[in-house]
């Protein structure tokens, strides 16, 4: 006979098969990885651009600047 006081829980262990886990479909697994892959791609592009900027800075600013392009030349002041 199992006599428990109010508020107590039984500590009986019920043996049985383990619950089967939910298996995600291929599309769900692909979509779960998509943000990480996109972040890695953005980081790679950032590293490439940073390397190019470092290279141009090492050349002493010999790259094309905004005002050196012919269509963006500042107006002449007379």
PDB file of C-alpha atoms in Angstrom:
ATOM      1  CA  UNK A   1       0.000   0.000   0.000  1.00  0.00           C
ATOM      2  CA  UNK A   2       1.377   3.381  -1.059  1.00  0.00           C
ATOM      3  CA  UNK A   3       0.461   6.069   1.457  1.00  0.00           C
ATOM      4  CA  UNK A   4       1.748   9.537   0.628  1.00  0.00           C
ATOM      5  CA  UNK A   5       1.276  12.819   2.351  1.00  0.00           C
ATOM      6  CA  UNK A   6      -0.277  15.673   0.444  1.00  0.00           C
ATOM      7  CA  UNK A   7       2.276  17.403  -1.797  1.00  0.00           C
ATOM      8  CA  UNK A   8       4.649  14.438  -1.991  1.00  0.00           C
ATOM      9  CA  UNK A   9       5.469  12.792  -5.271  1.00  0.00           C
ATOM     10  CA  UNK A  10       6.066   9.129  -5.891  1.00  0.00           C
ATOM     11  CA  UNK A  11       9.534   8.057  -6.903  1.00  0.00           C
ATOM     12  CA  UNK A  12       8.511   4.971  -8.818  1.00  0.00           C
ATOM     13  CA  UNK A  13      10.633   4.278 -11.867  1.00  0.00           C
ATOM     14  CA  UNK A  14       8.660   3.159 -14.902  1.00  0.00           C
ATOM     15  CA  UNK A  15      10.794   1.149 -17.296  1.00  0.00           C
ATOM     16  CA  UNK A  16       9.874   1.148 -20.930  1.00  0.00           C
ATOM     17  CA  UNK A  17      11.167   1.939 -24.369  1.00  0.00           C
ATOM     18  CA  UNK A  18      12.847   5.282 -24.821  1.00  0.00           C
ATOM     19  CA  UNK A  19      10.753   7.859 -26.633  1.00  0.00           C
ATOM     20  CA  UNK A  20      11.618   8.150 -30.287  1.00  0.00           C
ATOM     21  CA  UNK A  21      13.098  11.456 -31.270  1.00  0.00           C
ATOM     22  CA  UNK A  22      11.699  13.663 -33.983  1.00  0.00           C
ATOM     23  CA  UNK A  23      13.761  13.490 -37.145  1.00  0.00           C
ATOM     24  CA  UNK A  24      14.054  16.709 -39.088  1.00  0.00           C
ATOM     25  CA  UNK A  25      13.706  16.572 -42.845  1.00  0.00           C
ATOM     26  CA  UNK A  26      16.585  17.405 -45.173  1.00  0.00           C
ATOM     27  CA  UNK A  27      15.063  20.796 -45.981  1.00  0.00           C
ATOM     28  CA  UNK A  28      14.725  21.685 -42.295  1.00  0.00           C
ATOM     29  CA  UNK A  29      18.329  20.728 -41.621  1.00  0.00           C
ATOM     30  CA  UNK A  30      19.486  22.773 -44.622  1.00  0.00           C
ATOM     31  CA  UNK A  31      17.447  25.797 -43.537  1.00  0.00           C
ATOM     32  CA  UNK A  32      18.822  25.501 -40.001  1.00  0.00           C
ATOM     33  CA  UNK A  33      22.368  25.811 -41.338  1.00  0.00           C
ATOM     34  CA  UNK A  34      21.568  28.619 -43.775  1.00  0.00           C
ATOM     35  CA  UNK A  35      22.087  31.568 -41.357  1.00  0.00           C
ATOM     36  CA  UNK A  36      25.507  30.256 -40.332  1.00  0.00           C
ATOM     37  CA  UNK A  37      26.553  29.779 -43.955  1.00  0.00           C
ATOM     38  CA  UNK A  38      25.334  33.257 -44.855  1.00  0.00           C
ATOM     39  CA  UNK A  39      27.249  34.720 -41.921  1.00  0.00           C
ATOM     40  CA  UNK A  40      30.409  32.917 -43.001  1.00  0.00           C
ATOM     41  CA  UNK A  41      30.000  34.275 -46.539  1.00  0.00           C
ATOM     42  CA  UNK A  42      29.558  37.837 -45.269  1.00  0.00           C
ATOM     43  CA  UNK A  43      32.623  37.441 -43.033  1.00  0.00           C
ATOM     44  CA  UNK A  44      34.675  36.146 -45.967  1.00  0.00           C
ATOM     45  CA  UNK A  45      33.656  39.109 -48.130  1.00  0.00           C
ATOM     46  CA  UNK A  46      34.525  41.427 -45.239  1.00  0.00           C
ATOM     47  CA  UNK A  47      37.991  39.897 -44.908  1.00  0.00           C
ATOM     48  CA  UNK A  48      38.572  40.286 -48.649  1.00  0.00           C
ATOM     49  CA  UNK A  49      37.500  43.934 -48.575  1.00  0.00           C
ATOM     50  CA  UNK A  50      39.613  44.615 -45.481  1.00  0.00           C
ATOM     51  CA  UNK A  51      42.614  43.053 -47.182  1.00  0.00           C
ATOM     52  CA  UNK A  52      42.062  45.211 -50.258  1.00  0.00           C
ATOM     53  CA  UNK A  53      41.782  48.313 -48.094  1.00  0.00           C
ATOM     54  CA  UNK A  54      44.986  47.422 -46.283  1.00  0.00           C
ATOM     55  CA  UNK A  55      46.728  46.933 -49.618  1.00  0.00           C
ATOM     56  CA  UNK A  56      45.574  50.322 -50.888  1.00  0.00           C
ATOM     57  CA  UNK A  57      46.608  51.975 -47.627  1.00  0.00           C
ATOM     58  CA  UNK A  58      50.062  50.406 -47.981  1.00  0.00           C
ATOM     59  CA  UNK A  59      50.320  51.935 -51.467  1.00  0.00           C
ATOM     60  CA  UNK A  60      49.863  55.331 -49.886  1.00  0.00           C
ATOM     61  CA  UNK A  61      46.340  56.083 -50.987  1.00  0.00           C
ATOM     62  CA  UNK A  62      47.084  55.593 -54.675  1.00  0.00           C
ATOM     63  CA  UNK A  63      43.647  54.078 -55.207  1.00  0.00           C
ATOM     64  CA  UNK A  64      40.655  55.792 -56.759  1.00  0.00           C
ATOM     65  CA  UNK A  65      38.943  58.147 -54.347  1.00  0.00           C
ATOM     66  CA  UNK A  66      35.458  59.601 -54.584  1.00  0.00           C
ATOM     67  CA  UNK A  67      36.597  63.018 -55.835  1.00  0.00           C
ATOM     68  CA  UNK A  68      39.133  61.727 -58.373  1.00  0.00           C
ATOM     69  CA  UNK A  69      36.459  60.082 -60.530  1.00  0.00           C
ATOM     70  CA  UNK A  70      35.676  62.335 -63.545  1.00  0.00           C
ATOM     71  CA  UNK A  71      31.904  62.311 -63.096  1.00  0.00           C
ATOM     72  CA  UNK A  72      32.153  63.375 -59.444  1.00  0.00           C
ATOM     73  CA  UNK A  73      34.647  66.206 -59.684  1.00  0.00           C
ATOM     74  CA  UNK A  74      33.873  69.124 -57.348  1.00  0.00           C
ATOM     75  CA  UNK A  75      32.592  72.319 -58.946  1.00  0.00           C
ATOM     76  CA  UNK A  76      35.178  74.930 -59.828  1.00  0.00           C
ATOM     77  CA  UNK A  77      35.269  77.879 -57.460  1.00  0.00           C
ATOM     78  CA  UNK A  78      35.964  81.184 -59.164  1.00  0.00           C
TER      79      UNK A  78
END
